[in-house]
């Protein structure tokens, strides 16, 4: 043993270093940085959190894509409907109220004919046919109305206000030889013009505008002449009334009575369209496209 130490002088230092070196110094970095192993409970909790986040994201996406149960999308039919605000704000005609200043005319060609508070600009060749009134004059609508009251169509209006004055003059000429056509025809035309402007929608009320929209809905969705009871016509008429009530409630939020009527109309329209889907699926999808409604707005539960 003594001879070994003398033969190997560095053997003592090697033995000393091996004794002083700890055993854990030889561990690798991979094992030192390894993640601690999670328990089964932690794994289940994390999976549940991920599932709840996915469900919340699906719910938000579903609510973002929820269709409008009341108005729906804009279509050619819905854009053709008249709005009371736009109808009553139409540009006024060239009719000025009777004022003391307008009673005196400086030019014979600018003489005015006064009738029940209205002042129509006429030529000097047309005699005055109405007497002036002292009450506050009314302002009638534009000379090109957007529609007429009492379900008067454009063809009927053209017949009454354009052709009837000529027929009336001819009848008067047959009755009396003293009637001059050049004098009597402007008189009859002024009468027809006065009636035409009174019957215009601009001089009506919101109810008259709604009735005109109902007439247009029936004509647009009827399957035959005089059809007023098919599911498409019923759904279209309900859509007109729903939009009318919706616009009313936006301006009168405390009107609970009409709010209940709005909910009832929406559910009635849903019932009619469900029946149409059950009996005629092709007509159902065509009707939805024309009304601007989506299937979800009819088939899902409606909360208004």
GROMACS .gro file of C-alpha atoms in nm:
model
  304
    1UNK     CA    1   0.000   0.000   0.000
    2UNK     CA    2   0.286   0.230   0.083
    3UNK     CA    3   0.455   0.145  -0.240
    4UNK     CA    4   0.134   0.226  -0.434
    5UNK     CA    5   0.108   0.574  -0.287
    6UNK     CA    6   0.471   0.647  -0.361
    7UNK     CA    7   0.433   0.512  -0.715
    8UNK     CA    8   0.122   0.720  -0.782
    9UNK     CA    9   0.159   1.059  -0.619
   10UNK     CA   10  -0.179   1.189  -0.755
   11UNK     CA   11  -0.378   0.894  -0.621
   12UNK     CA   12  -0.437   1.061  -0.284
   13UNK     CA   13  -0.589   1.375  -0.439
   14UNK     CA   14  -0.811   1.162  -0.669
   15UNK     CA   15  -0.951   0.964  -0.376
   16UNK     CA   16  -1.014   1.283  -0.178
   17UNK     CA   17  -1.203   1.447  -0.464
   18UNK     CA   18  -1.427   1.143  -0.516
   19UNK     CA   19  -1.523   1.141  -0.149
   20UNK     CA   20  -1.608   1.515  -0.133
   21UNK     CA   21  -1.821   1.527  -0.460
   22UNK     CA   22  -2.195   1.485  -0.387
   23UNK     CA   23  -2.391   1.225  -0.583
   24UNK     CA   24  -2.671   1.466  -0.701
   25UNK     CA   25  -2.427   1.676  -0.907
   26UNK     CA   26  -2.453   1.427  -1.195
   27UNK     CA   27  -2.830   1.488  -1.263
   28UNK     CA   28  -2.915   1.609  -1.618
   29UNK     CA   29  -3.086   1.941  -1.698
   30UNK     CA   30  -3.390   1.764  -1.858
   31UNK     CA   31  -3.483   1.592  -1.538
   32UNK     CA   32  -3.425   1.911  -1.339
   33UNK     CA   33  -3.658   2.117  -1.562
   34UNK     CA   34  -3.929   1.852  -1.594
   35UNK     CA   35  -4.284   1.974  -1.512
   36UNK     CA   36  -4.441   1.842  -1.202
   37UNK     CA   37  -4.699   1.576  -1.276
   38UNK     CA   38  -5.057   1.705  -1.238
   39UNK     CA   39  -5.315   1.516  -1.050
   40UNK     CA   40  -5.627   1.375  -1.212
   41UNK     CA   41  -5.842   1.631  -1.035
   42UNK     CA   42  -5.647   1.925  -1.187
   43UNK     CA   43  -5.683   1.774  -1.534
   44UNK     CA   44  -6.060   1.741  -1.496
   45UNK     CA   45  -6.094   2.101  -1.373
   46UNK     CA   46  -5.897   2.235  -1.671
   47UNK     CA   47  -6.107   2.034  -1.919
   48UNK     CA   48  -6.423   2.170  -1.764
   49UNK     CA   49  -6.296   2.529  -1.793
   50UNK     CA   50  -6.216   2.480  -2.161
   51UNK     CA   51  -6.561   2.336  -2.227
   52UNK     CA   52  -6.731   2.628  -2.053
   53UNK     CA   53  -6.530   2.876  -2.262
   54UNK     CA   54  -6.635   2.698  -2.583
   55UNK     CA   55  -7.000   2.699  -2.478
   56UNK     CA   56  -6.988   3.071  -2.397
   57UNK     CA   57  -6.830   3.147  -2.735
   58UNK     CA   58  -7.102   2.948  -2.915
   59UNK     CA   59  -7.371   3.129  -2.719
   60UNK     CA   60  -7.231   3.471  -2.809
   61UNK     CA   61  -7.203   3.376  -3.176
   62UNK     CA   62  -7.561   3.247  -3.173
   63UNK     CA   63  -7.692   3.568  -3.016
   64UNK     CA   64  -7.494   3.780  -3.263
   65UNK     CA   65  -7.652   3.594  -3.555
   66UNK     CA   66  -8.006   3.611  -3.414
   67UNK     CA   67  -8.241   3.752  -3.682
   68UNK     CA   68  -8.482   4.038  -3.629
   69UNK     CA   69  -8.814   3.881  -3.530
   70UNK     CA   70  -9.011   4.199  -3.601
   71UNK     CA   71  -8.876   4.383  -3.905
   72UNK     CA   72  -8.642   4.137  -4.072
   73UNK     CA   73  -8.433   4.231  -4.374
   74UNK     CA   74  -8.511   4.493  -4.634
   75UNK     CA   75  -8.670   4.350  -4.948
   76UNK     CA   76  -8.842   4.490  -5.254
   77UNK     CA   77  -9.181   4.448  -5.087
   78UNK     CA   78  -9.088   4.614  -4.757
   79UNK     CA   79  -8.925   4.905  -4.938
   80UNK     CA   80  -9.241   4.963  -5.141
   81UNK     CA   81  -9.445   5.022  -4.826
   82UNK     CA   82  -9.527   5.381  -4.735
   83UNK     CA   83  -9.414   5.535  -4.407
   84UNK     CA   84  -9.636   5.803  -4.249
   85UNK     CA   85  -9.333   6.017  -4.169
   86UNK     CA   86  -9.213   6.023  -4.529
   87UNK     CA   87  -9.565   6.069  -4.669
   88UNK     CA   88  -9.655   6.365  -4.450
   89UNK     CA   89  -9.319   6.533  -4.512
   90UNK     CA   90  -9.365   6.533  -4.889
   91UNK     CA   91  -9.296   6.861  -5.072
   92UNK     CA   92  -9.597   7.089  -5.084
   93UNK     CA   93  -9.770   7.187  -5.404
   94UNK     CA   94  -9.771   7.527  -5.563
   95UNK     CA   95 -10.066   7.634  -5.350
   96UNK     CA   96 -10.040   7.940  -5.132
   97UNK     CA   97 -10.276   8.032  -4.848
   98UNK     CA   98 -10.512   8.323  -4.888
   99UNK     CA   99 -10.361   8.629  -4.721
  100UNK     CA  100 -10.452   8.998  -4.740
  101UNK     CA  101 -10.145   9.059  -4.955
  102UNK     CA  102 -10.248   8.791  -5.204
  103UNK     CA  103 -10.596   8.940  -5.248
  104UNK     CA  104 -10.457   9.210  -5.477
  105UNK     CA  105 -10.307   9.093  -5.805
  106UNK     CA  106 -10.060   9.304  -5.998
  107UNK     CA  107 -10.088   9.107  -6.319
  108UNK     CA  108 -10.393   8.962  -6.489
  109UNK     CA  109 -10.203   8.644  -6.581
  110UNK     CA  110 -10.121   8.581  -6.212
  111UNK     CA  111 -10.478   8.609  -6.091
  112UNK     CA  112 -10.572   8.351  -5.830
  113UNK     CA  113 -10.885   8.148  -5.781
  114UNK     CA  114 -10.985   8.115  -5.415
  115UNK     CA  115 -11.184   7.819  -5.293
  116UNK     CA  116 -11.258   7.727  -4.933
  117UNK     CA  117 -10.929   7.867  -4.813
  118UNK     CA  118 -10.724   7.736  -5.110
  119UNK     CA  119 -10.566   7.963  -5.370
  120UNK     CA  120 -10.489   7.802  -5.706
  121UNK     CA  121 -10.277   7.985  -5.959
  122UNK     CA  122 -10.472   8.014  -6.282
  123UNK     CA  123 -10.461   8.216  -6.600
  124UNK     CA  124 -10.668   8.525  -6.667
  125UNK     CA  125 -10.886   8.335  -6.916
  126UNK     CA  126 -11.016   8.105  -6.639
  127UNK     CA  127 -11.294   8.275  -6.445
  128UNK     CA  128 -11.321   8.253  -6.072
  129UNK     CA  129 -11.556   7.971  -5.975
  130UNK     CA  130 -11.530   7.974  -5.594
  131UNK     CA  131 -11.581   8.247  -5.342
  132UNK     CA  132 -11.310   8.330  -5.092
  133UNK     CA  133 -11.336   8.230  -4.729
  134UNK     CA  134 -11.229   8.422  -4.423
  135UNK     CA  135 -11.127   8.117  -4.219
  136UNK     CA  136 -10.768   7.998  -4.189
  137UNK     CA  137 -10.675   7.825  -4.515
  138UNK     CA  138 -10.550   7.468  -4.529
  139UNK     CA  139 -10.240   7.355  -4.715
  140UNK     CA  140 -10.302   7.062  -4.944
  141UNK     CA  141 -10.055   6.810  -5.068
  142UNK     CA  142  -9.819   6.785  -5.359
  143UNK     CA  143  -9.954   6.777  -5.712
  144UNK     CA  144  -9.802   6.429  -5.755
  145UNK     CA  145  -9.931   6.233  -5.454
  146UNK     CA  146  -9.777   5.901  -5.351
  147UNK     CA  147 -10.123   5.743  -5.331
  148UNK     CA  148 -10.489   5.805  -5.270
  149UNK     CA  149 -10.725   5.737  -4.982
  150UNK     CA  150 -11.023   5.499  -4.983
  151UNK     CA  151 -10.840   5.235  -5.191
  152UNK     CA  152 -10.840   5.458  -5.498
  153UNK     CA  153 -10.600   5.316  -5.758
  154UNK     CA  154 -10.397   5.510  -6.012
  155UNK     CA  155 -10.619   5.390  -6.299
  156UNK     CA  156 -10.934   5.502  -6.118
  157UNK     CA  157 -10.773   5.835  -6.029
  158UNK     CA  158 -10.680   5.894  -6.392
  159UNK     CA  159 -11.035   5.814  -6.498
  160UNK     CA  160 -11.196   6.042  -6.238
  161UNK     CA  161 -10.961   6.341  -6.247
  162UNK     CA  162 -10.857   6.344  -6.612
  163UNK     CA  163 -11.147   6.209  -6.819
  164UNK     CA  164 -11.452   6.292  -6.609
  165UNK     CA  165 -11.416   6.674  -6.656
  166UNK     CA  166 -11.436   6.630  -7.033
  167UNK     CA  167 -11.738   6.401  -7.003
  168UNK     CA  168 -11.906   6.648  -6.767
  169UNK     CA  169 -11.857   6.933  -7.013
  170UNK     CA  170 -12.005   6.727  -7.293
  171UNK     CA  171 -12.314   6.649  -7.084
  172UNK     CA  172 -12.358   7.018  -6.997
  173UNK     CA  173 -12.329   7.113  -7.360
  174UNK     CA  174 -12.599   6.862  -7.447
  175UNK     CA  175 -12.832   7.003  -7.183
  176UNK     CA  176 -12.778   7.367  -7.270
  177UNK     CA  177 -12.657   7.546  -7.579
  178UNK     CA  178 -12.527   7.834  -7.369
  179UNK     CA  179 -12.234   7.630  -7.230
  180UNK     CA  180 -11.902   7.716  -7.386
  181UNK     CA  181 -11.643   7.437  -7.377
  182UNK     CA  182 -11.344   7.673  -7.354
  183UNK     CA  183 -11.490   7.838  -7.045
  184UNK     CA  184 -11.651   7.538  -6.876
  185UNK     CA  185 -11.363   7.289  -6.915
  186UNK     CA  186 -11.115   7.483  -6.690
  187UNK     CA  187 -11.388   7.509  -6.428
  188UNK     CA  188 -11.445   7.132  -6.424
  189UNK     CA  189 -11.073   7.065  -6.422
  190UNK     CA  190 -11.030   7.289  -6.118
  191UNK     CA  191 -11.305   7.099  -5.939
  192UNK     CA  192 -11.137   6.767  -6.019
  193UNK     CA  193 -10.799   6.901  -5.907
  194UNK     CA  194 -10.943   7.011  -5.575
  195UNK     CA  195 -11.097   6.667  -5.512
  196UNK     CA  196 -10.778   6.493  -5.620
  197UNK     CA  197 -10.565   6.684  -5.373
  198UNK     CA  198 -10.813   6.630  -5.091
  199UNK     CA  199 -10.813   6.253  -5.150
  200UNK     CA  200 -10.432   6.234  -5.163
  201UNK     CA  201 -10.258   6.036  -4.889
  202UNK     CA  202 -10.062   6.342  -4.783
  203UNK     CA  203 -10.390   6.491  -4.657
  204UNK     CA  204 -10.494   6.172  -4.478
  205UNK     CA  205 -10.379   6.021  -4.151
  206UNK     CA  206 -10.169   5.725  -4.039
  207UNK     CA  207 -10.468   5.491  -4.062
  208UNK     CA  208 -10.515   5.575  -4.429
  209UNK     CA  209 -10.147   5.504  -4.495
  210UNK     CA  210 -10.180   5.166  -4.323
  211UNK     CA  211 -10.487   5.078  -4.531
  212UNK     CA  212 -10.298   5.167  -4.848
  213UNK     CA  213 -10.010   4.941  -4.741
  214UNK     CA  214 -10.256   4.659  -4.672
  215UNK     CA  215 -10.398   4.698  -5.021
  216UNK     CA  216 -10.050   4.683  -5.171
  217UNK     CA  217  -9.966   4.373  -4.966
  218UNK     CA  218 -10.277   4.193  -5.089
  219UNK     CA  219 -10.204   4.279  -5.450
  220UNK     CA  220  -9.841   4.170  -5.418
  221UNK     CA  221  -9.910   3.830  -5.254
  222UNK     CA  222 -10.249   3.726  -5.391
  223UNK     CA  223 -10.250   3.400  -5.584
  224UNK     CA  224 -10.567   3.484  -5.778
  225UNK     CA  225 -10.796   3.779  -5.835
  226UNK     CA  226 -10.967   3.873  -5.509
  227UNK     CA  227 -10.748   3.644  -5.294
  228UNK     CA  228 -10.753   3.774  -4.936
  229UNK     CA  229 -10.723   3.455  -4.727
  230UNK     CA  230 -10.421   3.260  -4.850
  231UNK     CA  231 -10.138   3.216  -4.597
  232UNK     CA  232  -9.906   3.441  -4.798
  233UNK     CA  233 -10.158   3.726  -4.800
  234UNK     CA  234 -10.229   3.687  -4.429
  235UNK     CA  235  -9.857   3.691  -4.345
  236UNK     CA  236  -9.801   3.998  -4.565
  237UNK     CA  237 -10.090   4.191  -4.407
  238UNK     CA  238  -9.966   4.098  -4.059
  239UNK     CA  239  -9.618   4.218  -4.156
  240UNK     CA  240  -9.761   4.556  -4.256
  241UNK     CA  241  -9.944   4.591  -3.925
  242UNK     CA  242  -9.640   4.469  -3.729
  243UNK     CA  243  -9.416   4.731  -3.885
  244UNK     CA  244  -9.677   5.000  -3.823
  245UNK     CA  245  -9.707   4.907  -3.454
  246UNK     CA  246  -9.331   4.876  -3.419
  247UNK     CA  247  -9.276   5.231  -3.547
  248UNK     CA  248  -9.550   5.353  -3.312
  249UNK     CA  249  -9.396   5.183  -3.008
  250UNK     CA  250  -9.052   5.326  -3.083
  251UNK     CA  251  -9.200   5.673  -3.034
  252UNK     CA  252  -9.436   5.572  -2.749
  253UNK     CA  253  -9.249   5.332  -2.524
  254UNK     CA  254  -9.512   5.336  -2.247
  255UNK     CA  255  -9.793   5.218  -2.472
  256UNK     CA  256  -9.834   4.875  -2.313
  257UNK     CA  257 -10.162   4.800  -2.488
  258UNK     CA  258 -10.014   4.821  -2.838
  259UNK     CA  259  -9.703   4.640  -2.717
  260UNK     CA  260  -9.921   4.342  -2.631
  261UNK     CA  261 -10.092   4.366  -2.971
  262UNK     CA  262  -9.749   4.361  -3.135
  263UNK     CA  263  -9.656   4.035  -2.958
  264UNK     CA  264  -9.987   3.878  -3.053
  265UNK     CA  265  -9.944   3.971  -3.420
  266UNK     CA  266  -9.591   3.830  -3.429
  267UNK     CA  267  -9.708   3.496  -3.288
  268UNK     CA  268 -10.006   3.488  -3.523
  269UNK     CA  269  -9.775   3.541  -3.820
  270UNK     CA  270  -9.550   3.264  -3.688
  271UNK     CA  271  -9.850   3.027  -3.669
  272UNK     CA  272  -9.961   3.107  -4.025
  273UNK     CA  273  -9.611   3.060  -4.167
  274UNK     CA  274  -9.564   2.732  -3.979
  275UNK     CA  275  -9.885   2.607  -4.136
  276UNK     CA  276  -9.757   2.715  -4.477
  277UNK     CA  277  -9.430   2.529  -4.419
  278UNK     CA  278  -9.617   2.218  -4.317
  279UNK     CA  279  -9.846   2.216  -4.622
  280UNK     CA  280  -9.646   2.392  -4.899
  281UNK     CA  281  -9.270   2.402  -4.821
  282UNK     CA  282  -9.175   2.564  -5.152
  283UNK     CA  283  -9.423   2.848  -5.110
  284UNK     CA  284  -9.304   2.887  -4.750
  285UNK     CA  285  -8.943   2.965  -4.849
  286UNK     CA  286  -9.051   3.198  -5.130
  287UNK     CA  287  -9.278   3.387  -4.890
  288UNK     CA  288  -8.998   3.423  -4.634
  289UNK     CA  289  -8.762   3.565  -4.897
  290UNK     CA  290  -9.017   3.821  -5.009
  291UNK     CA  291  -9.104   3.924  -4.653
  292UNK     CA  292  -8.738   3.948  -4.549
  293UNK     CA  293  -8.772   3.692  -4.269
  294UNK     CA  294  -8.534   3.409  -4.182
  295UNK     CA  295  -8.641   3.054  -4.088
  296UNK     CA  296  -8.504   3.101  -3.737
  297UNK     CA  297  -8.739   3.395  -3.686
  298UNK     CA  298  -9.033   3.160  -3.745
  299UNK     CA  299  -8.921   2.820  -3.619
  300UNK     CA  300  -8.740   2.921  -3.299
  301UNK     CA  301  -8.896   3.044  -2.980
  302UNK     CA  302  -8.977   3.414  -3.008
  303UNK     CA  303  -8.910   3.643  -2.715
  304UNK     CA  304  -9.028   4.000  -2.783
   0.00000   0.00000   0.00000
